[in-house]
Amino acid sequence: MALKPNQASVDSITLFVALLSSCIVIGHLLEKNRWFNESITALAIGLCTGIIILFTTEGRSSHILVFDEELFFIYLLPPIIFNAGFQVKKKQFFRNFVMIILFGAVGTLISFVIVSIGTMQLFKKLDIGFLDIGDYLALGAIFSATDSVCTLQVLNQDETPLLYSVVFGEGVVNDATSIVLFNAIQKFDLSHITPSIFMEFMGNFLYFFITSTLLGVGVGLISAYIIKKLYMGRHSTDREVALMILMAYLSYMMAELFSLSSILTVFFCGIVMSHYTWHNVTESSRITTKHAFATLSFISEIFIFLYVGMDALDIEKWKAVSKSPGTSAGVSSILLGLVLVGRAASVFPLSFISNLFKRSESDKFTLKQQVTIWWAGLMRGSVSVALAYNQFTRSGHTQLRGNAIMITSTITVVLFSTVVFGLLTKPLIRLLLPSKNLSSTASSESLDPFPPKPMTDLPLANGQTADAEGGRDNIPRPTSLRMLLATPANTVHYYWRKFDDSVMRPMFGGRGFAPIVPGSPTEPLLH
């Protein structure tokens, strides 16, 4: 007799898939609503489902799946981050790269310090049980992680390209920084901090950042080289699509294997694969991979928010804090206040410093734009929940009162920030940045992340090349060090394009350098 799967697991998965389907349908019906998005819809459905399960089981349980960190970090997070890198407009991202690193790394460290010190001083006045210095520092890392998933759904890449590139890029670097900080806190004995331990801590931090980025770039280039040389699409498009998906996931797992920042690795792998690998496959494979990555990312996002909504009513954790609801509310309020202060302390001073080094007024961040960036980064989400479970639970369960307070407070902050701040972000952006005042770069950016422009993708007769994001490269040739200092971004971009066209694209493929063989993307150009 064949073994049958556990009936409880079958029931749980069936219900969860049905809920995912309902989230998509309801989210579609509310698509034009100025207040709601898929994140809030999934949270609401998760909360309603949790209430129903709570009454059905007579108060024994409120969710159908126990939170599993492996499920989150190994299966759900990779497609979200990879698709973010794969679909990002690279020109906008790298044009604002210094600002992104400034906000994502330095800003996260500022927020980390404020939240850690704030909780260390304020929690002592509340009766929440024993917390050591490692717990306080872990809270700083947990609540320094802005939710890039929520932010991507709030800001529109085509309507506000400048803000989107900064907030989105900062969100990815921010998540990576928070996770690296969290892992470093667990690795080092910080009960007795000495200058040598601090220097070792910062050295490891920089090592993780650099090596993670290089690993992602390396895997992306290897995938481009293999597909360009072998060109599997002439025989089977299924093979090249499968190879792209597997190589993308391989970059994430290799980072996990080497204990690096898998978020940074898979993000930069996505950027490299969109710049080189994607242009080496057949036209049908381009369409397939683009929508496959977007679909996997979309389902993962909905899954995470649906579960967070259900887990918010977990009776086990709320029973542990039911005797002191005031303490739990106080902890949640303190954490939310520190999130607001920490975000403000990072965004406004760093924006001021950035504006000092920008000569063009159009490149400077106005106060309204700074407020938008500050507000959009107030949301906390799945990364904060996952890190909180890692620090304060064992296998998704907790019986200690102090740990239960930390988990319930984290979920409360995530729900409040996602729902309240998420609901108000769209109207706030429309108020601060009406359509007529949106960045003029929106009109110059294509609505399609990979617009089909076959004739301008090839090298031009005079040796110039078409721009990677659309249009010709009109950047003037720098003639002196003075011009380099005056327009560093344009000058660096110019020399990068020369290196890319003369060395990288002939070797790894890309726009205008894909193999000219039967069935290839460039075959129609031969005619």
Coordinates of N, CA, C and O in Angstrom, one line a residue, residues 90-91 94-95 275-276 279 456-460 463-478 488-506 509-513:
K90 N 19.0 50.0 -14.3 CA 20.4 50.0 -13.8 C 21.0 51.4 -13.8 O 21.8 51.8 -13.0
K91 N 20.6 52.2 -14.9 CA 21.1 53.6 -14.9 C 20.8 54.4 -13.7 O 21.6 55.0 -13.1
F94 N 22.7 52.9 -10.5 CA 24.1 53.2 -10.3 C 24.4 54.7 -10.3 O 25.4 55.2 -9.8
R95 N 23.5 55.5 -10.9 CA 23.6 56.9 -10.8 C 23.5 57.4 -9.4 O 24.2 58.4 -9.0
H275 N 21.8 42.3 -17.4 CA 22.7 43.1 -18.3 C 23.4 42.2 -19.4 O 23.6 42.7 -20.5
Y276 N 23.7 41.0 -19.0 CA 24.4 40.1 -20.0 C 23.6 38.9 -20.4 O 23.3 38.7 -21.5
H279 N 20.3 38.8 -22.5 CA 20.4 39.2 -23.9 C 21.0 38.1 -24.8 O 21.0 38.2 -26.0
T456 N 19.1 49.9 -32.3 CA 20.0 50.8 -31.5 C 20.8 50.0 -30.5 O 21.7 50.6 -29.8
D457 N 20.6 48.7 -30.4 CA 21.4 47.9 -29.5 C 22.8 47.6 -30.0 O 23.7 47.2 -29.3
L458 N 23.0 47.7 -31.4 CA 24.2 47.3 -32.0 C 25.2 48.5 -32.0 O 24.8 49.7 -31.9
P459 N 26.5 48.2 -32.1 CA 27.4 49.3 -32.1 C 27.2 50.2 -33.3 O 26.8 49.7 -34.4
L460 N 27.3 51.5 -33.2 CA 27.1 52.5 -34.2 C 28.3 52.6 -35.1 O 29.4 52.2 -34.8
G463 N 31.6 54.1 -33.9 CA 32.2 53.6 -32.7 C 31.5 53.8 -31.5 O 31.8 53.2 -30.4
Q464 N 30.5 54.7 -31.5 CA 29.7 54.9 -30.3 C 28.7 53.7 -30.1 O 28.5 52.9 -31.0
T465 N 28.1 53.6 -29.0 CA 27.1 52.5 -28.8 C 25.8 53.1 -28.3 O 25.8 54.2 -27.7
A466 N 24.7 52.4 -28.4 CA 23.4 52.8 -27.9 C 23.5 52.7 -26.4 O 24.1 51.8 -25.9
D467 N 22.7 53.5 -25.7 CA 22.7 53.5 -24.3 C 22.0 52.2 -23.8 O 21.0 51.7 -24.3
A468 N 22.5 51.7 -22.6 CA 21.9 50.4 -22.1 C 20.5 50.6 -21.6 O 19.8 49.6 -21.6
E469 N 20.1 51.7 -21.3 CA 18.7 51.9 -20.8 C 17.8 52.6 -21.8 O 16.7 53.0 -21.5
G470 N 18.3 52.7 -23.0 CA 17.5 53.4 -24.1 C 18.1 54.7 -24.5 O 18.5 55.5 -23.7
G471 N 18.2 54.9 -25.8 CA 18.8 56.2 -26.3 C 20.3 56.1 -26.4 O 20.9 55.2 -25.9
R472 N 20.9 57.1 -27.2 CA 22.3 57.1 -27.4 C 23.1 57.6 -26.2 O 22.5 58.4 -25.5
D473 N 24.3 57.2 -26.2 CA 25.2 57.7 -25.1 C 25.7 59.1 -25.5 O 26.6 59.2 -26.2
N474 N 25.1 60.1 -24.9 CA 25.4 61.5 -25.2 C 26.4 62.1 -24.2 O 26.5 63.4 -24.2
I475 N 27.0 61.3 -23.4 CA 27.9 61.9 -22.4 C 29.1 62.4 -23.1 O 29.8 61.6 -23.8
P476 N 29.5 63.6 -22.9 CA 30.7 64.2 -23.6 C 32.0 63.5 -23.1 O 32.1 63.1 -21.9
R477 N 32.9 63.4 -24.0 CA 34.2 62.8 -23.6 C 35.0 63.7 -22.6 O 35.2 64.8 -22.9
P478 N 35.3 63.2 -21.5 CA 36.1 64.0 -20.5 C 37.5 64.3 -21.0 O 38.2 63.4 -21.5
P488 N 31.6 63.5 -11.9 CA 32.2 62.2 -11.6 C 31.3 61.1 -12.1 O 31.8 60.1 -12.7
A489 N 30.0 61.2 -11.9 CA 29.1 60.1 -12.2 C 29.1 59.9 -13.7 O 29.2 58.8 -14.2
N490 N 29.0 61.0 -14.5 CA 29.0 60.9 -16.0 C 30.3 60.4 -16.5 O 30.3 59.6 -17.5
T491 N 31.4 60.8 -15.9 CA 32.7 60.4 -16.4 C 32.9 58.9 -16.1 O 33.4 58.2 -17.0
V492 N 32.6 58.5 -14.9 CA 32.8 57.1 -14.6 C 31.9 56.2 -15.5 O 32.3 55.2 -16.0
H493 N 30.7 56.7 -15.7 CA 29.7 56.0 -16.6 C 30.3 55.9 -18.0 O 30.2 54.9 -18.7
Y494 N 30.9 57.0 -18.5 CA 31.5 57.0 -19.9 C 32.6 55.9 -20.0 O 32.7 55.1 -20.9
Y495 N 33.5 55.9 -19.0 CA 34.6 55.0 -19.1 C 34.2 53.5 -18.9 O 34.7 52.6 -19.4
W496 N 33.1 53.4 -18.0 CA 32.6 52.0 -17.9 C 32.0 51.5 -19.2 O 32.1 50.4 -19.5
R497 N 31.3 52.4 -19.9 CA 30.7 52.0 -21.2 C 31.7 51.6 -22.2 O 31.6 50.7 -22.9
K498 N 32.8 52.3 -22.2 CA 33.9 52.0 -23.1 C 34.5 50.6 -22.7 O 34.7 49.8 -23.6
F499 N 34.7 50.4 -21.5 CA 35.2 49.1 -21.0 C 34.2 48.0 -21.3 O 34.6 46.8 -21.7
D500 N 32.9 48.3 -21.0 CA 31.9 47.3 -21.2 C 31.8 46.9 -22.7 O 31.7 45.7 -23.0
D501 N 31.8 47.9 -23.6 CA 31.7 47.6 -25.0 C 32.9 46.9 -25.6 O 32.8 46.1 -26.6
S502 N 34.1 47.2 -25.1 CA 35.3 46.7 -25.7 C 35.8 45.4 -25.1 O 36.4 44.6 -25.7
V503 N 35.4 45.1 -23.8 CA 35.9 43.9 -23.1 C 34.8 43.0 -22.6 O 34.7 41.8 -23.0
M504 N 33.9 43.6 -21.9 CA 32.9 42.7 -21.2 C 31.8 42.1 -22.2 O 31.6 40.9 -22.2
R505 N 31.2 42.9 -23.0 CA 30.2 42.4 -23.9 C 30.7 41.5 -25.0 O 30.0 40.5 -25.2
P506 N 31.9 41.7 -25.6 CA 32.4 40.7 -26.5 C 32.6 39.3 -25.8 O 32.5 38.3 -26.5
G509 N 28.6 38.7 -23.8 CA 27.4 38.9 -24.5 C 26.7 40.2 -24.0 O 27.2 41.0 -23.2
G510 N 25.4 40.4 -24.3 CA 24.6 41.5 -23.9 C 24.0 42.2 -25.1 O 24.0 41.6 -26.2
R511 N 23.5 43.4 -25.0 CA 22.9 44.1 -26.1 C 23.8 44.3 -27.3 O 24.9 44.9 -27.1
G512 N 23.4 43.7 -28.4 CA 24.2 43.9 -29.6 C 25.4 43.0 -29.7 O 26.1 43.0 -30.8
F513 N 25.6 42.1 -28.7 CA 26.8 41.2 -28.8 C 26.4 39.8 -28.6 O 27.2 38.9 -28.2

